Coordinates of N, CA and C in Angstrom, one line a residue:
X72 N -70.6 -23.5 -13.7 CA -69.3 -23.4 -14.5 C -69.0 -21.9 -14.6
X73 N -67.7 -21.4 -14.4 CA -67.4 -20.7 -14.7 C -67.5 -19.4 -16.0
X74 N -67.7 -18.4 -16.3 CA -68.0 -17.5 -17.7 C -67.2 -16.9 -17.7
X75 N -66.1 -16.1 -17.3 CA -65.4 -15.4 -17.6 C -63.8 -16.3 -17.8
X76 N -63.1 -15.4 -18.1 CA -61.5 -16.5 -18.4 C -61.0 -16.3 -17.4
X77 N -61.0 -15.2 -16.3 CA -60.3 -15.0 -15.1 C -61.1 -16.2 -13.7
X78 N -62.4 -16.6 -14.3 CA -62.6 -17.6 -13.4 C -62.3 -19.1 -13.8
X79 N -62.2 -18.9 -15.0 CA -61.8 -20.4 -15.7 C -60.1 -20.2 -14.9
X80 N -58.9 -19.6 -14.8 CA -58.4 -19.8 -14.3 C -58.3 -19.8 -12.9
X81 N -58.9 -19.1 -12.5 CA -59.2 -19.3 -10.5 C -59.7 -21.2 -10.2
X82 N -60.4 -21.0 -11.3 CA -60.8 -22.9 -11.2 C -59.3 -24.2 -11.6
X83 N -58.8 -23.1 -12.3 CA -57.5 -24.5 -12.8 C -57.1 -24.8 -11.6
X84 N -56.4 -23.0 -10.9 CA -55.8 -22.8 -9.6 C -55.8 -23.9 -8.2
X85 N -57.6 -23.4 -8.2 CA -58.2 -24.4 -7.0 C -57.8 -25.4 -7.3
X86 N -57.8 -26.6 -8.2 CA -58.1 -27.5 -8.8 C -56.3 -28.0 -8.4
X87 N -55.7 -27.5 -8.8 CA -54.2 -27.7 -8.8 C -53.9 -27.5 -6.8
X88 N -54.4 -26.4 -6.3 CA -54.0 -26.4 -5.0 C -54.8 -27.5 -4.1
X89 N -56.1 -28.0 -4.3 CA -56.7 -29.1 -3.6 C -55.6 -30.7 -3.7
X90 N -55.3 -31.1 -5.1 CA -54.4 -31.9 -5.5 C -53.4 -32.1 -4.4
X91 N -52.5 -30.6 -4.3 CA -51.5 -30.7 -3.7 C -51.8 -31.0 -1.9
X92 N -52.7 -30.3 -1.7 CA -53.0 -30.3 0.0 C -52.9 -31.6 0.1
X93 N -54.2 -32.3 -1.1 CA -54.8 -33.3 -0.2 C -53.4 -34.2 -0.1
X94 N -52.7 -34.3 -1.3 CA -50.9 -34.8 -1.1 C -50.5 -35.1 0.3
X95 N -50.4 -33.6 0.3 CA -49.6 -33.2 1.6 C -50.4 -33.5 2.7
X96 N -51.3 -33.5 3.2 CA -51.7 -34.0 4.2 C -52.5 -35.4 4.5
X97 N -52.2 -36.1 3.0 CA -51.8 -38.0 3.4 C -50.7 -38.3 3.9
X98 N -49.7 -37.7 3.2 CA -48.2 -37.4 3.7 C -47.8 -37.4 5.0
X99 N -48.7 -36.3 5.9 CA -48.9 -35.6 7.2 C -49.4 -37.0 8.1
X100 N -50.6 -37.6 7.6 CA -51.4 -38.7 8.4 C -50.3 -40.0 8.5
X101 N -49.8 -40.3 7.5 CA -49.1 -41.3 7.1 C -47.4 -41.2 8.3
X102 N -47.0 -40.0 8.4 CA -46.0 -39.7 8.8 C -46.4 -39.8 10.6
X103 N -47.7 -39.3 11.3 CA -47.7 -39.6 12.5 C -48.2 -41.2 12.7
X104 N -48.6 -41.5 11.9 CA -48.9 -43.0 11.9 C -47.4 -43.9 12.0
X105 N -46.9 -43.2 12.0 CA -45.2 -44.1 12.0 C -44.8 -43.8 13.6
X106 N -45.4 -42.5 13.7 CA -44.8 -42.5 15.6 C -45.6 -43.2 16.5
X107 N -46.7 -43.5 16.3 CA -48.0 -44.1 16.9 C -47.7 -45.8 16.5
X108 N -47.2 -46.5 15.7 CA -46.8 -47.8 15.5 C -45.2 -48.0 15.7
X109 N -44.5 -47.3 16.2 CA -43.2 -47.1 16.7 C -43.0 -48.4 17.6
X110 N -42.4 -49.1 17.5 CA -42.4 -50.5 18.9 C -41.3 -49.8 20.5
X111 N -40.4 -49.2 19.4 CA -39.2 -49.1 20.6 C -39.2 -48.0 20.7
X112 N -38.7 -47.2 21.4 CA -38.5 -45.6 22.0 C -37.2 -45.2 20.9
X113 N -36.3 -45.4 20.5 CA -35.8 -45.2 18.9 C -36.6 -45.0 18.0
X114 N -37.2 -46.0 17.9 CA -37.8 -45.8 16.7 C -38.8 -44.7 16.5
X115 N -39.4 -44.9 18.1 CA -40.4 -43.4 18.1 C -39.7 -42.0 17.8
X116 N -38.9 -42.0 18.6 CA -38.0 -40.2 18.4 C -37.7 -40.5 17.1
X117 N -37.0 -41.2 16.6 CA -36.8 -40.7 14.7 C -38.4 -40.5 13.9
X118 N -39.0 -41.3 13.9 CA -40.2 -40.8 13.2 C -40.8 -39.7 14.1
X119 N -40.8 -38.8 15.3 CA -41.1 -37.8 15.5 C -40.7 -36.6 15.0
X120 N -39.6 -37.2 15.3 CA -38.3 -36.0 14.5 C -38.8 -35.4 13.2
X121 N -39.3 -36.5 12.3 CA -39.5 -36.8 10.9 C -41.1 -36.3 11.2
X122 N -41.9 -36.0 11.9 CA -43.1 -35.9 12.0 C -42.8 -34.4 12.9
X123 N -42.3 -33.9 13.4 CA -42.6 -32.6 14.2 C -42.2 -32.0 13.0
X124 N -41.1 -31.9 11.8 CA -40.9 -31.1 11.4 C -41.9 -31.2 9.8
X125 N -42.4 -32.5 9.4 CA -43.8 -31.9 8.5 C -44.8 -31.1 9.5
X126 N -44.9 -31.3 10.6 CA -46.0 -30.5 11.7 C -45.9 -29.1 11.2
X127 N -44.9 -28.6 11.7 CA -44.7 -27.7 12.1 C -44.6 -26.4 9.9
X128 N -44.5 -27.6 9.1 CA -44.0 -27.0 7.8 C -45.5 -26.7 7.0
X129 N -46.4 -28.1 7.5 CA -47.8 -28.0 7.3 C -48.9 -26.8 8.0
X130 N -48.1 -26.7 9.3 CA -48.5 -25.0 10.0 C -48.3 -23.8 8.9
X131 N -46.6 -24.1 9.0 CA -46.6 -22.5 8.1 C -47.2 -22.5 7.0
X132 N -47.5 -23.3 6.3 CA -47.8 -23.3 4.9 C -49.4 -23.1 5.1
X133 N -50.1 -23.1 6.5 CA -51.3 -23.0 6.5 C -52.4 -24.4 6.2
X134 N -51.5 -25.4 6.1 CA -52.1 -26.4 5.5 C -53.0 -27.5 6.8
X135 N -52.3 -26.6 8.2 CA -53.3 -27.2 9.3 C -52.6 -25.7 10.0
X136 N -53.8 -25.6 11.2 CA -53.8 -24.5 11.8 C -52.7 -24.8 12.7
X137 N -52.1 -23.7 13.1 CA -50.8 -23.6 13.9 C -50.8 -24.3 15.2
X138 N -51.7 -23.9 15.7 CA -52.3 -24.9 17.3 C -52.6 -26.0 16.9
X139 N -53.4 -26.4 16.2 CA -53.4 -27.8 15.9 C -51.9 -28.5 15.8
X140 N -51.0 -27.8 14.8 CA -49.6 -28.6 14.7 C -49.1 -28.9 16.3
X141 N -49.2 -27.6 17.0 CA -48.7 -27.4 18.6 C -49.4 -28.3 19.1
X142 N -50.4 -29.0 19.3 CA -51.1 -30.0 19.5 C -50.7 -31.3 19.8
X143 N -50.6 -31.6 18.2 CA -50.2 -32.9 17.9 C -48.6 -33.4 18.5
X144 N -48.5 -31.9 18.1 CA -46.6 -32.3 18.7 C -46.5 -32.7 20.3
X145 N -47.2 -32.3 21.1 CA -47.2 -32.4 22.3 C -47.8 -33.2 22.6
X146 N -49.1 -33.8 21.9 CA -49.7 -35.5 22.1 C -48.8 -36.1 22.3
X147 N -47.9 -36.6 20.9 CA -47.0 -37.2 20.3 C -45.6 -37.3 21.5
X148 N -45.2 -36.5 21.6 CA -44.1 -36.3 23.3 C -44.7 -36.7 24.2
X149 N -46.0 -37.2 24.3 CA -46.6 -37.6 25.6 C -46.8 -38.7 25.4
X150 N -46.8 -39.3 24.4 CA -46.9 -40.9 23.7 C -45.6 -41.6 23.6
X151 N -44.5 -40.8 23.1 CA -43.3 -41.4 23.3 C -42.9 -41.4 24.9
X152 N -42.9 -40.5 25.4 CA -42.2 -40.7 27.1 C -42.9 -41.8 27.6
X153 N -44.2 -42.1 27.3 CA -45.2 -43.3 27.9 C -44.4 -44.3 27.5
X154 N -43.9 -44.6 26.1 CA -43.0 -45.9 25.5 C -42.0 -46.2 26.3
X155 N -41.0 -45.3 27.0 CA -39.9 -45.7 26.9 C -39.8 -45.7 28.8

């Protein structure tokens, strides 16, 4: 546990930023899971659309490494051209 007041708040901090990640990147899982269960090639490009740009926001925000985002996105374009 914490002893000083400057670490009792470093702990609220942590405690509040873990919350929000783990948020955001159910959010992230949930949102390529929409391009991966896509039936028709519509359907896939809009939930990409909708999934490149949390990719790419979860990048900047640091919340997945940059290449990883670059990754995914180019899996994902390789999965929809296979659909259609």
């Amino acid at each position: 546990m914490p002893n000083t007041k400057s670490a009792k708040k470093r702990m609220r901090q942590g405690e509040g930023r873990r919350l929000r990640n783990r948020e955001q990147r159910s959010t992230l899982r949930t949102v390529l899971k929409r391009v991966h269960a896509a039936g028709t090639s519509a359907e896939a490009q809009d939930a990409y659309r909708s999934a490149e740009q949390m990719l790419d926001r979860a990048a900047r925000k640091r919340l997945i490494h940059p290449n990883v985002a670059a990754r995914t996105k180019a899996r994902l374009r390789k999965l929809i051209q296979s659909k259609s």
